[in-house]
Amino acid sequence: YLDGFIDEKSAADFLCQSVRTIQKWRVTGYGPAFYKSGRSVRYRRRDLRDWAEARRYENTSAYTAA
C-alpha cells in the first residue's frame, strides 16, 4: 500500500494541503519527493508519510526554522 503511487490531488488530501500548495512546493524544492512521467506527477505514499514525519515536533520550542 505505501509503495503505491497517487496523483497530486490525492497527495494534497493526504497532507491536508491544497493542490496549489504542493505545486508550489515542487517548484521551490520544499515538498516531498515526486515522480514525473510526461505531464503526469505522482507521489508515493511512503514518501509523503516520511516527509510529513520528518516535520513532526513535540512542541513549538523544539522547532527551529532553517
PDB file of N, CA and C in Angstrom:
ATOM      1  N   TYR A   1       0.819  -1.200   0.000  1.00  0.00           N
ATOM      2  CA  TYR A   1       0.000   0.000   0.000  1.00  0.00           C
ATOM      3  C   TYR A   1       0.863   1.264   0.000  1.00  0.00           C
ATOM      4  N   LEU A   2       1.865   1.316   0.876  1.00  0.00           N
ATOM      5  CA  LEU A   2       2.689   2.514   0.981  1.00  0.00           C
ATOM      6  C   LEU A   2       3.543   2.760  -0.263  1.00  0.00           C
ATOM      7  N   ASP A   3       3.821   1.725  -1.028  1.00  0.00           N
ATOM      8  CA  ASP A   3       4.636   1.890  -2.224  1.00  0.00           C
ATOM      9  C   ASP A   3       3.806   2.247  -3.460  1.00  0.00           C
ATOM     10  N   GLY A   4       2.496   2.341  -3.287  1.00  0.00           N
ATOM     11  CA  GLY A   4       1.630   2.698  -4.404  1.00  0.00           C
ATOM     12  C   GLY A   4       1.748   4.176  -4.739  1.00  0.00           C
ATOM     13  N   PHE A   5       1.446   4.504  -5.984  1.00  0.00           N
ATOM     14  CA  PHE A   5       1.514   5.884  -6.451  1.00  0.00           C
ATOM     15  C   PHE A   5       0.124   6.514  -6.449  1.00  0.00           C
ATOM     16  N   ILE A   6       0.075   7.812  -6.128  1.00  0.00           N
ATOM     17  CA  ILE A   6      -1.180   8.544  -6.153  1.00  0.00           C
ATOM     18  C   ILE A   6      -0.961   9.864  -6.898  1.00  0.00           C
ATOM     19  N   ASP A   7      -2.047  10.434  -7.403  1.00  0.00           N
ATOM     20  CA  ASP A   7      -1.938  11.701  -8.125  1.00  0.00           C
ATOM     21  C   ASP A   7      -1.815  12.864  -7.145  1.00  0.00           C
ATOM     22  N   GLU A   8      -1.617  14.063  -7.683  1.00  0.00           N
ATOM     23  CA  GLU A   8      -1.364  15.205  -6.813  1.00  0.00           C
ATOM     24  C   GLU A   8      -2.582  15.597  -5.993  1.00  0.00           C
ATOM     25  N   LYS A   9      -3.780  15.380  -6.485  1.00  0.00           N
ATOM     26  CA  LYS A   9      -4.992  15.671  -5.702  1.00  0.00           C
ATOM     27  C   LYS A   9      -5.043  14.782  -4.470  1.00  0.00           C
ATOM     28  N   SER A  10      -4.780  13.500  -4.663  1.00  0.00           N
ATOM     29  CA  SER A  10      -4.779  12.570  -3.537  1.00  0.00           C
ATOM     30  C   SER A  10      -3.633  12.865  -2.579  1.00  0.00           C
ATOM     31  N   ALA A  11      -2.489  13.276  -3.124  1.00  0.00           N
ATOM     32  CA  ALA A  11      -1.344  13.635  -2.281  1.00  0.00           C
ATOM     33  C   ALA A  11      -1.670  14.866  -1.443  1.00  0.00           C
ATOM     34  N   ALA A  12      -2.321  15.841  -2.040  1.00  0.00           N
ATOM     35  CA  ALA A  12      -2.713  17.045  -1.310  1.00  0.00           C
ATOM     36  C   ALA A  12      -3.681  16.682  -0.186  1.00  0.00           C
ATOM     37  N   ASP A  13      -4.630  15.819  -0.463  1.00  0.00           N
ATOM     38  CA  ASP A  13      -5.565  15.362   0.572  1.00  0.00           C
ATOM     39  C   ASP A  13      -4.824  14.628   1.684  1.00  0.00           C
ATOM     40  N   PHE A  14      -3.878  13.782   1.321  1.00  0.00           N
ATOM     41  CA  PHE A  14      -3.082  13.014   2.283  1.00  0.00           C
ATOM     42  C   PHE A  14      -2.360  13.950   3.248  1.00  0.00           C
ATOM     43  N   LEU A  15      -1.854  15.072   2.729  1.00  0.00           N
ATOM     44  CA  LEU A  15      -1.089  16.029   3.531  1.00  0.00           C
ATOM     45  C   LEU A  15      -1.953  17.161   4.104  1.00  0.00           C
ATOM     46  N   CYS A  16      -3.260  17.121   3.824  1.00  0.00           N
ATOM     47  CA  CYS A  16      -4.188  18.172   4.284  1.00  0.00           C
ATOM     48  C   CYS A  16      -3.761  19.545   3.764  1.00  0.00           C
ATOM     49  N   GLN A  17      -3.409  19.586   2.505  1.00  0.00           N
ATOM     50  CA  GLN A  17      -2.983  20.815   1.839  1.00  0.00           C
ATOM     51  C   GLN A  17      -3.765  20.960   0.539  1.00  0.00           C
ATOM     52  N   SER A  18      -3.668  22.118  -0.062  1.00  0.00           N
ATOM     53  CA  SER A  18      -4.305  22.314  -1.365  1.00  0.00           C
ATOM     54  C   SER A  18      -3.364  21.800  -2.461  1.00  0.00           C
ATOM     55  N   VAL A  19      -3.947  21.517  -3.607  1.00  0.00           N
ATOM     56  CA  VAL A  19      -3.144  21.097  -4.754  1.00  0.00           C
ATOM     57  C   VAL A  19      -2.168  22.208  -5.116  1.00  0.00           C
ATOM     58  N   ARG A  20      -2.627  23.437  -5.076  1.00  0.00           N
ATOM     59  CA  ARG A  20      -1.765  24.579  -5.417  1.00  0.00           C
ATOM     60  C   ARG A  20      -0.559  24.658  -4.481  1.00  0.00           C
ATOM     61  N   THR A  21      -0.754  24.360  -3.207  1.00  0.00           N
ATOM     62  CA  THR A  21       0.361  24.388  -2.257  1.00  0.00           C
ATOM     63  C   THR A  21       1.413  23.349  -2.611  1.00  0.00           C
ATOM     64  N   ILE A  22       1.004  22.121  -2.912  1.00  0.00           N
ATOM     65  CA  ILE A  22       2.030  21.120  -3.235  1.00  0.00           C
ATOM     66  C   ILE A  22       2.676  21.402  -4.587  1.00  0.00           C
ATOM     67  N   GLN A  23       1.940  22.083  -5.482  1.00  0.00           N
ATOM     68  CA  GLN A  23       2.559  22.505  -6.737  1.00  0.00           C
ATOM     69  C   GLN A  23       3.654  23.541  -6.465  1.00  0.00           C
ATOM     70  N   LYS A  24       3.385  24.487  -5.586  1.00  0.00           N
ATOM     71  CA  LYS A  24       4.395  25.482  -5.213  1.00  0.00           C
ATOM     72  C   LYS A  24       5.594  24.808  -4.555  1.00  0.00           C
ATOM     73  N   TRP A  25       5.330  23.830  -3.699  1.00  0.00           N
ATOM     74  CA  TRP A  25       6.422  23.101  -3.043  1.00  0.00           C
ATOM     75  C   TRP A  25       7.327  22.424  -4.070  1.00  0.00           C
ATOM     76  N   ARG A  26       6.734  21.874  -5.121  1.00  0.00           N
ATOM     77  CA  ARG A  26       7.550  21.226  -6.165  1.00  0.00           C
ATOM     78  C   ARG A  26       8.484  22.231  -6.820  1.00  0.00           C
ATOM     79  N   VAL A  27       7.978  23.427  -7.093  1.00  0.00           N
ATOM     80  CA  VAL A  27       8.779  24.464  -7.747  1.00  0.00           C
ATOM     81  C   VAL A  27       9.937  24.906  -6.859  1.00  0.00           C
ATOM     82  N   THR A  28       9.671  25.058  -5.561  1.00  0.00           N
ATOM     83  CA  THR A  28      10.694  25.556  -4.634  1.00  0.00           C
ATOM     84  C   THR A  28      11.601  24.464  -4.089  1.00  0.00           C
ATOM     85  N   GLY A  29      11.218  23.197  -4.283  1.00  0.00           N
ATOM     86  CA  GLY A  29      12.023  22.099  -3.753  1.00  0.00           C
ATOM     87  C   GLY A  29      11.759  21.793  -2.294  1.00  0.00           C
ATOM     88  N   TYR A  30      10.722  22.400  -1.716  1.00  0.00           N
ATOM     89  CA  TYR A  30      10.416  22.200  -0.299  1.00  0.00           C
ATOM     90  C   TYR A  30       9.685  20.891  -0.039  1.00  0.00           C
ATOM     91  N   GLY A  31       8.803  20.513  -0.899  1.00  0.00           N
ATOM     92  CA  GLY A  31       7.884  19.406  -0.641  1.00  0.00           C
ATOM     93  C   GLY A  31       8.495  18.020  -0.752  1.00  0.00           C
ATOM     94  N   PRO A  32       7.637  17.018  -0.636  1.00  0.00           N
ATOM     95  CA  PRO A  32       8.075  15.627  -0.707  1.00  0.00           C
ATOM     96  C   PRO A  32       8.548  15.248  -2.109  1.00  0.00           C
ATOM     97  N   ALA A  33       9.297  14.165  -2.184  1.00  0.00           N
ATOM     98  CA  ALA A  33       9.775  13.647  -3.468  1.00  0.00           C
ATOM     99  C   ALA A  33       8.573  13.283  -4.340  1.00  0.00           C
ATOM    100  N   PHE A  34       8.736  13.456  -5.629  1.00  0.00           N
ATOM    101  CA  PHE A  34       7.666  13.133  -6.574  1.00  0.00           C
ATOM    102  C   PHE A  34       8.256  12.490  -7.814  1.00  0.00           C
ATOM    103  N   TYR A  35       7.392  11.905  -8.599  1.00  0.00           N
ATOM    104  CA  TYR A  35       7.779  11.249  -9.846  1.00  0.00           C
ATOM    105  C   TYR A  35       7.039  11.934 -10.975  1.00  0.00           C
ATOM    106  N   LYS A  36       7.702  12.104 -12.090  1.00  0.00           N
ATOM    107  CA  LYS A  36       7.083  12.768 -13.229  1.00  0.00           C
ATOM    108  C   LYS A  36       7.353  11.968 -14.488  1.00  0.00           C
ATOM    109  N   SER A  37       6.281  11.692 -15.207  1.00  0.00           N
ATOM    110  CA  SER A  37       6.380  10.999 -16.476  1.00  0.00           C
ATOM    111  C   SER A  37       5.524  11.793 -17.457  1.00  0.00           C
ATOM    112  N   GLY A  38       6.183  12.475 -18.371  1.00  0.00           N
ATOM    113  CA  GLY A  38       5.438  13.359 -19.270  1.00  0.00           C
ATOM    114  C   GLY A  38       4.839  14.498 -18.461  1.00  0.00           C
ATOM    115  N   ARG A  39       3.529  14.655 -18.545  1.00  0.00           N
ATOM    116  CA  ARG A  39       2.849  15.707 -17.793  1.00  0.00           C
ATOM    117  C   ARG A  39       2.285  15.192 -16.470  1.00  0.00           C
ATOM    118  N   SER A  40       2.365  13.893 -16.253  1.00  0.00           N
ATOM    119  CA  SER A  40       1.800  13.299 -15.042  1.00  0.00           C
ATOM    120  C   SER A  40       2.759  13.412 -13.862  1.00  0.00           C
ATOM    121  N   VAL A  41       2.235  13.865 -12.737  1.00  0.00           N
ATOM    122  CA  VAL A  41       3.002  13.944 -11.497  1.00  0.00           C
ATOM    123  C   VAL A  41       2.379  12.942 -10.533  1.00  0.00           C
ATOM    124  N   ARG A  42       3.219  12.121  -9.937  1.00  0.00           N
ATOM    125  CA  ARG A  42       2.749  11.119  -8.988  1.00  0.00           C
ATOM    126  C   ARG A  42       3.608  11.162  -7.740  1.00  0.00           C
ATOM    127  N   TYR A  43       2.987  10.791  -6.638  1.00  0.00           N
ATOM    128  CA  TYR A  43       3.669  10.713  -5.348  1.00  0.00           C
ATOM    129  C   TYR A  43       3.527   9.301  -4.812  1.00  0.00           C
ATOM    130  N   ARG A  44       4.525   8.852  -4.108  1.00  0.00           N
ATOM    131  CA  ARG A  44       4.456   7.552  -3.447  1.00  0.00           C
ATOM    132  C   ARG A  44       4.017   7.803  -2.006  1.00  0.00           C
ATOM    133  N   ARG A  45       3.045   7.059  -1.536  1.00  0.00           N
ATOM    134  CA  ARG A  45       2.516   7.254  -0.182  1.00  0.00           C
ATOM    135  C   ARG A  45       3.615   7.196   0.874  1.00  0.00           C
ATOM    136  N   ARG A  46       4.557   6.304   0.712  1.00  0.00           N
ATOM    137  CA  ARG A  46       5.656   6.164   1.683  1.00  0.00           C
ATOM    138  C   ARG A  46       6.474   7.468   1.753  1.00  0.00           C
ATOM    139  N   ASP A  47       6.734   8.081   0.606  1.00  0.00           N
ATOM    140  CA  ASP A  47       7.484   9.339   0.576  1.00  0.00           C
ATOM    141  C   ASP A  47       6.715  10.455   1.277  1.00  0.00           C
ATOM    142  N   LEU A  48       5.398  10.500   1.069  1.00  0.00           N
ATOM    143  CA  LEU A  48       4.573  11.505   1.729  1.00  0.00           C
ATOM    144  C   LEU A  48       4.604  11.320   3.241  1.00  0.00           C
ATOM    145  N   ARG A  49       4.454  10.088   3.682  1.00  0.00           N
ATOM    146  CA  ARG A  49       4.475   9.801   5.113  1.00  0.00           C
ATOM    147  C   ARG A  49       5.818  10.155   5.727  1.00  0.00           C
ATOM    148  N   ASP A  50       6.894   9.747   5.078  1.00  0.00           N
ATOM    149  CA  ASP A  50       8.237  10.027   5.595  1.00  0.00           C
ATOM    150  C   ASP A  50       8.513  11.529   5.641  1.00  0.00           C
ATOM    151  N   TRP A  51       8.083  12.247   4.618  1.00  0.00           N
ATOM    152  CA  TRP A  51       8.278  13.691   4.576  1.00  0.00           C
ATOM    153  C   TRP A  51       7.519  14.367   5.709  1.00  0.00           C
ATOM    154  N   ALA A  52       6.274  13.948   5.922  1.00  0.00           N
ATOM    155  CA  ALA A  52       5.471  14.535   6.997  1.00  0.00           C
ATOM    156  C   ALA A  52       6.068  14.199   8.366  1.00  0.00           C
ATOM    157  N   GLU A  53       6.515  12.974   8.561  1.00  0.00           N
ATOM    158  CA  GLU A  53       7.108  12.568   9.845  1.00  0.00           C
ATOM    159  C   GLU A  53       8.380  13.344  10.156  1.00  0.00           C
ATOM    160  N   ALA A  54       9.126  13.716   9.136  1.00  0.00           N
ATOM    161  CA  ALA A  54      10.360  14.483   9.342  1.00  0.00           C
ATOM    162  C   ALA A  54      10.060  15.897   9.840  1.00  0.00           C
ATOM    163  N   ARG A  55       8.787  16.318   9.742  1.00  0.00           N
ATOM    164  CA  ARG A  55       8.386  17.646  10.183  1.00  0.00           C
ATOM    165  C   ARG A  55       7.528  17.602  11.430  1.00  0.00           C
ATOM    166  N   ARG A  56       7.656  16.536  12.185  1.00  0.00           N
ATOM    167  CA  ARG A  56       6.883  16.359  13.421  1.00  0.00           C
ATOM    168  C   ARG A  56       7.664  16.922  14.599  1.00  0.00           C
ATOM    169  N   TYR A  57       6.984  17.706  15.422  1.00  0.00           N
ATOM    170  CA  TYR A  57       7.618  18.314  16.594  1.00  0.00           C
ATOM    171  C   TYR A  57       6.753  18.061  17.822  1.00  0.00           C
ATOM    172  N   GLU A  58       7.382  17.970  18.966  1.00  0.00           N
ATOM    173  CA  GLU A  58       6.670  17.760  20.214  1.00  0.00           C
ATOM    174  C   GLU A  58       6.076  19.059  20.760  1.00  0.00           C
ATOM    175  N   ASN A  59       6.752  20.176  20.498  1.00  0.00           N
ATOM    176  CA  ASN A  59       6.261  21.468  20.964  1.00  0.00           C
ATOM    177  C   ASN A  59       6.879  22.575  20.120  1.00  0.00           C
ATOM    178  N   THR A  60       6.392  23.779  20.292  1.00  0.00           N
ATOM    179  CA  THR A  60       6.852  24.869  19.446  1.00  0.00           C
ATOM    180  C   THR A  60       8.293  25.264  19.724  1.00  0.00           C
ATOM    181  N   SER A  61       8.784  25.051  20.939  1.00  0.00           N
ATOM    182  CA  SER A  61      10.188  25.407  21.203  1.00  0.00           C
ATOM    183  C   SER A  61      11.154  24.398  20.602  1.00  0.00           C
ATOM    184  N   ALA A  62      10.662  23.235  20.179  1.00  0.00           N
ATOM    185  CA  ALA A  62      11.523  22.250  19.534  1.00  0.00           C
ATOM    186  C   ALA A  62      11.757  22.601  18.070  1.00  0.00           C
ATOM    187  N   TYR A  63      10.914  23.472  17.525  1.00  0.00           N
ATOM    188  CA  TYR A  63      11.000  23.872  16.130  1.00  0.00           C
ATOM    189  C   TYR A  63      12.029  24.980  15.964  1.00  0.00           C
ATOM    190  N   THR A  64      12.941  24.778  15.030  1.00  0.00           N
ATOM    191  CA  THR A  64      13.885  25.831  14.678  1.00  0.00           C
ATOM    192  C   THR A  64      13.835  26.011  13.174  1.00  0.00           C
ATOM    193  N   ALA A  65      13.504  27.174  12.730  1.00  0.00           N
ATOM    194  CA  ALA A  65      13.405  27.445  11.298  1.00  0.00           C
ATOM    195  C   ALA A  65      14.804  27.420  10.684  1.00  0.00           C
ATOM    196  N   ALA A  66      14.891  26.785   9.545  1.00  0.00           N
ATOM    197  CA  ALA A  66      16.184  26.673   8.858  1.00  0.00           C
ATOM    198  C   ALA A  66      16.525  27.935   8.131  1.00  0.00           C
TER     199      ALA A  66
END
